[in-house]
């Protein structure tokens, strides 16, 4: 329905009615320019400042957000670097602690070995002393028995009982000389 009206208006334009869209009409051009200029001035006075202000505020907010993002990025990079340093320091500390623990364990091992060797030597010396004491006691017991046997044999030989201390000393001296010869 509307296209038909445009065709009808175009047909009338050729007969002295309204002109077509491409026809030049000086009055219409002047009014178009006046409306354009008035609209431009009104927009410039009332619409342009808020648009410019909002655009500038938006640019400022974006700039602030970019600056904040850059600051946060730098802080994050610094925190990351600090974290890396802390991790490296922790690894170094852990490595140091492990080495110290190994050193302490080695020292403790050496200490325990030394104590075990000392204990071994002490027990060995004690055993030697006990053996020597027992040997001396056994030799003493053997001498006493030998003296008794010798006295008994001598008494049988002489047919009398030898009991005096001088006889006993004489036999002990003889056995001691025999013991020295055996050594």
mmCIF file of C-alpha atoms in Angstrom:
data_model
loop_
_atom_site.group_PDB
_atom_site.id
_atom_site.type_symbol
_atom_site.label_atom_id
_atom_site.label_comp_id
_atom_site.label_asym_id
_atom_site.label_seq_id
_atom_site.Cartn_x
_atom_site.Cartn_y
_atom_site.Cartn_z
ATOM 1 C CA UNK A 1 0.000 0.000 0.000
ATOM 2 C CA UNK A 2 2.792 2.438 0.891
ATOM 3 C CA UNK A 3 4.802 1.739 -2.261
ATOM 4 C CA UNK A 4 1.790 2.699 -4.277
ATOM 5 C CA UNK A 5 1.685 6.114 -2.572
ATOM 6 C CA UNK A 6 5.332 6.759 -3.469
ATOM 7 C CA UNK A 7 4.652 5.892 -7.080
ATOM 8 C CA UNK A 8 1.647 8.162 -7.122
ATOM 9 C CA UNK A 9 3.669 11.004 -5.560
ATOM 10 C CA UNK A 10 6.425 10.510 -8.108
ATOM 11 C CA UNK A 11 3.938 10.630 -10.976
ATOM 12 C CA UNK A 12 2.445 13.859 -9.674
ATOM 13 C CA UNK A 13 5.884 15.411 -9.302
ATOM 14 C CA UNK A 14 6.352 15.416 -13.038
ATOM 15 C CA UNK A 15 3.134 17.385 -13.502
ATOM 16 C CA UNK A 16 4.053 20.348 -11.304
ATOM 17 C CA UNK A 17 3.459 18.682 -7.875
ATOM 18 C CA UNK A 18 6.115 17.649 -5.395
ATOM 19 C CA UNK A 19 9.546 16.922 -6.860
ATOM 20 C CA UNK A 20 11.441 13.615 -6.655
ATOM 21 C CA UNK A 21 14.171 12.856 -4.200
ATOM 22 C CA UNK A 22 16.844 13.910 -6.664
ATOM 23 C CA UNK A 23 15.292 17.157 -7.738
ATOM 24 C CA UNK A 24 16.873 20.373 -6.477
ATOM 25 C CA UNK A 25 14.593 22.711 -4.649
ATOM 26 C CA UNK A 26 16.322 25.817 -3.219
ATOM 27 C CA UNK A 27 13.786 26.469 -0.441
ATOM 28 C CA UNK A 28 13.964 22.914 0.804
ATOM 29 C CA UNK A 29 17.777 23.076 0.762
ATOM 30 C CA UNK A 30 17.855 26.252 2.842
ATOM 31 C CA UNK A 31 15.448 24.848 5.387
ATOM 32 C CA UNK A 32 17.412 21.599 5.525
ATOM 33 C CA UNK A 33 20.608 23.554 6.223
ATOM 34 C CA UNK A 34 18.913 25.709 8.867
ATOM 35 C CA UNK A 35 17.494 22.645 10.621
ATOM 36 C CA UNK A 36 20.887 20.931 10.367
ATOM 37 C CA UNK A 37 22.741 23.938 11.840
ATOM 38 C CA UNK A 38 20.179 24.451 14.638
ATOM 39 C CA UNK A 39 20.281 20.744 15.429
ATOM 40 C CA UNK A 40 24.103 20.818 15.332
ATOM 41 C CA UNK A 41 24.209 23.840 17.687
ATOM 42 C CA UNK A 42 21.648 22.285 20.034
ATOM 43 C CA UNK A 43 23.571 19.002 20.046
ATOM 44 C CA UNK A 44 26.839 20.869 20.548
ATOM 45 C CA UNK A 45 25.452 22.833 23.483
ATOM 46 C CA UNK A 46 23.379 20.161 25.207
ATOM 47 C CA UNK A 47 24.423 16.692 24.036
ATOM 48 C CA UNK A 48 28.097 17.101 23.115
ATOM 49 C CA UNK A 49 29.468 18.115 26.574
ATOM 50 C CA UNK A 50 27.907 15.138 28.395
ATOM 51 C CA UNK A 51 29.050 12.793 25.629
ATOM 52 C CA UNK A 52 32.573 14.228 25.738
ATOM 53 C CA UNK A 53 32.550 14.197 29.560
ATOM 54 C CA UNK A 54 31.330 10.573 29.673
ATOM 55 C CA UNK A 55 33.881 9.607 27.046
ATOM 56 C CA UNK A 56 36.688 11.325 28.960
ATOM 57 C CA UNK A 57 35.532 9.725 32.229
ATOM 58 C CA UNK A 58 35.455 6.366 30.517
ATOM 59 C CA UNK A 59 38.945 6.963 29.087
ATOM 60 C CA UNK A 60 40.136 8.009 32.542
ATOM 61 C CA UNK A 61 38.589 4.911 34.149
ATOM 62 C CA UNK A 62 40.159 2.720 31.490
ATOM 63 C CA UNK A 63 43.527 4.440 32.008
ATOM 64 C CA UNK A 64 43.203 3.982 35.786
ATOM 65 C CA UNK A 65 42.244 0.348 35.318
ATOM 66 C CA UNK A 66 45.187 -0.155 32.978
ATOM 67 C CA UNK A 67 47.516 1.540 35.479
ATOM 68 C CA UNK A 68 46.041 -0.581 38.288
ATOM 69 C CA UNK A 69 46.404 -3.709 36.171
ATOM 70 C CA UNK A 70 50.001 -2.788 35.384
ATOM 71 C CA UNK A 71 50.702 -2.108 39.073
ATOM 72 C CA UNK A 72 49.103 -5.401 40.053
ATOM 73 C CA UNK A 73 51.065 -7.140 37.299
ATOM 74 C CA UNK A 74 54.306 -5.644 38.658
ATOM 75 C CA UNK A 75 53.331 -6.657 42.204
ATOM 76 C CA UNK A 76 52.521 -10.160 40.986
ATOM 77 C CA UNK A 77 55.862 -10.332 39.173
ATOM 78 C CA UNK A 78 57.640 -9.105 42.312
ATOM 79 C CA UNK A 79 55.719 -11.604 44.442
ATOM 80 C CA UNK A 80 56.577 -14.359 41.980
ATOM 81 C CA UNK A 81 60.247 -13.390 42.098
ATOM 82 C CA UNK A 82 60.109 -13.294 45.900
ATOM 83 C CA UNK A 83 58.419 -16.701 45.864
ATOM 84 C CA UNK A 84 61.144 -18.062 43.601
ATOM 85 C CA UNK A 85 63.801 -16.651 45.930
ATOM 86 C CA UNK A 86 62.057 -18.188 48.937
ATOM 87 C CA UNK A 87 61.798 -21.552 47.180
ATOM 88 C CA UNK A 88 65.471 -21.376 46.211
ATOM 89 C CA UNK A 89 66.368 -20.380 49.769
ATOM 90 C CA UNK A 90 64.223 -23.196 51.172
ATOM 91 C CA UNK A 91 65.905 -25.674 48.834
ATOM 92 C CA UNK A 92 69.308 -24.381 49.880
ATOM 93 C CA UNK A 93 68.329 -24.575 53.557
ATOM 94 C CA UNK A 94 66.992 -28.103 53.071
ATOM 95 C CA UNK A 95 70.194 -29.098 51.279
ATOM 96 C CA UNK A 96 72.254 -27.571 54.097
ATOM 97 C CA UNK A 97 70.163 -29.365 56.724
ATOM 98 C CA UNK A 98 70.538 -32.668 54.893
ATOM 99 C CA UNK A 99 74.303 -32.177 54.670
ATOM 100 C CA UNK A 100 74.469 -31.218 58.339
ATOM 101 C CA UNK A 101 72.387 -34.267 59.248
ATOM 102 C CA UNK A 102 74.714 -36.466 57.209
ATOM 103 C CA UNK A 103 77.711 -34.920 58.958
ATOM 104 C CA UNK A 104 76.158 -35.372 62.373
ATOM 105 C CA UNK A 105 75.209 -38.962 61.520
ATOM 106 C CA UNK A 106 78.775 -39.642 60.371
ATOM 107 C CA UNK A 107 80.175 -38.090 63.557
ATOM 108 C CA UNK A 108 77.765 -40.138 65.641
ATOM 109 C CA UNK A 109 78.762 -43.281 63.751
ATOM 110 C CA UNK A 110 82.446 -42.529 64.334
ATOM 111 C CA UNK A 111 81.721 -41.811 67.994
ATOM 112 C CA UNK A 112 79.801 -45.077 68.385
ATOM 113 C CA UNK A 113 82.565 -46.990 66.636
ATOM 114 C CA UNK A 114 85.153 -45.393 68.920
ATOM 115 C CA UNK A 115 83.050 -46.212 71.989
ATOM 116 C CA UNK A 116 82.584 -49.787 70.780
ATOM 117 C CA UNK A 117 86.341 -50.103 70.207
ATOM 118 C CA UNK A 118 87.031 -48.658 73.672
ATOM 119 C CA UNK A 119 84.545 -51.054 75.223
ATOM 120 C CA UNK A 120 86.108 -53.933 73.295
ATOM 121 C CA UNK A 121 89.604 -52.937 74.432
ATOM 122 C CA UNK A 122 88.420 -52.469 78.014
ATOM 123 C CA UNK A 123 86.702 -55.867 78.060
ATOM 124 C CA UNK A 124 89.748 -57.484 76.467
ATOM 125 C CA UNK A 125 92.063 -55.915 79.052
ATOM 126 C CA UNK A 126 89.732 -56.948 81.861
ATOM 127 C CA UNK A 127 89.647 -60.502 80.504
ATOM 128 C CA UNK A 128 93.451 -60.522 80.300
ATOM 129 C CA UNK A 129 93.714 -59.297 83.889
ATOM 130 C CA UNK A 130 91.220 -61.920 85.071
ATOM 131 C CA UNK A 131 93.066 -64.626 83.136
ATOM 132 C CA UNK A 132 96.367 -63.465 84.631
ATOM 133 C CA UNK A 133 94.856 -63.400 88.141
ATOM 134 C CA UNK A 134 93.353 -66.846 87.663
ATOM 135 C CA UNK A 135 96.643 -68.157 86.274
ATOM 136 C CA UNK A 136 98.558 -66.752 89.246
ATOM 137 C CA UNK A 137 96.038 -68.229 91.651
ATOM 138 C CA UNK A 138 96.186 -71.594 89.848
ATOM 139 C CA UNK A 139 99.999 -71.507 89.921
ATOM 140 C CA UNK A 140 99.852 -70.650 93.632
ATOM 141 C CA UNK A 141 97.392 -73.497 94.247
ATOM 142 C CA UNK A 142 99.576 -75.815 92.183
ATOM 143 C CA UNK A 143 102.633 -74.810 94.197
ATOM 144 C CA UNK A 144 100.860 -75.444 97.473
ATOM 145 C CA UNK A 145 99.748 -78.829 96.275
ATOM 146 C CA UNK A 146 103.244 -79.556 94.933
ATOM 147 C CA UNK A 147 104.764 -78.529 98.281
ATOM 148 C CA UNK A 148 102.337 -80.796 100.121
ATOM 149 C CA UNK A 149 103.024 -83.659 97.719
ATOM 150 C CA UNK A 150 106.774 -83.081 97.898
ATOM 151 C CA UNK A 151 106.710 -82.966 101.686
ATOM 152 C CA UNK A 152 104.622 -86.094 101.802
ATOM 153 C CA UNK A 153 107.017 -87.819 99.409
ATOM 154 C CA UNK A 154 110.057 -86.613 101.339
ATOM 155 C CA UNK A 155 108.473 -87.743 104.620
ATOM 156 C CA UNK A 156 107.915 -91.119 103.158
ATOM 157 C CA UNK A 157 111.475 -91.176 102.008
ATOM 158 C CA UNK A 158 112.937 -90.188 105.290
ATOM 159 C CA UNK A 159 110.255 -91.881 107.205
ATOM 160 C CA UNK A 160 109.389 -88.978 109.245
ATOM 161 C CA UNK A 161 107.069 -86.059 109.059
ATOM 162 C CA UNK A 162 108.538 -82.792 107.803
ATOM 163 C CA UNK A 163 106.521 -79.946 109.200
ATOM 164 C CA UNK A 164 108.818 -77.145 109.908
ATOM 165 C CA UNK A 165 108.640 -73.823 108.148
ATOM 166 C CA UNK A 166 112.217 -74.055 106.991
ATOM 167 C CA UNK A 167 111.521 -77.289 105.190
ATOM 168 C CA UNK A 168 108.481 -75.737 103.581
ATOM 169 C CA UNK A 169 110.492 -72.705 102.452
ATOM 170 C CA UNK A 170 113.190 -74.936 101.047
ATOM 171 C CA UNK A 171 110.680 -76.811 98.863
ATOM 172 C CA UNK A 172 108.955 -73.592 97.723
ATOM 173 C CA UNK A 173 112.325 -72.161 96.720
ATOM 174 C CA UNK A 174 113.088 -75.259 94.725
ATOM 175 C CA UNK A 175 109.693 -75.171 92.970
ATOM 176 C CA UNK A 176 110.101 -71.478 92.195
ATOM 177 C CA UNK A 177 113.423 -72.205 90.560
ATOM 178 C CA UNK A 178 111.745 -74.939 88.556
ATOM 179 C CA UNK A 179 108.950 -72.530 87.559
ATOM 180 C CA UNK A 180 111.495 -69.950 86.422
ATOM 181 C CA UNK A 181 113.238 -72.581 84.312
ATOM 182 C CA UNK A 182 109.901 -73.489 82.667
ATOM 183 C CA UNK A 183 109.143 -69.945 81.681
#
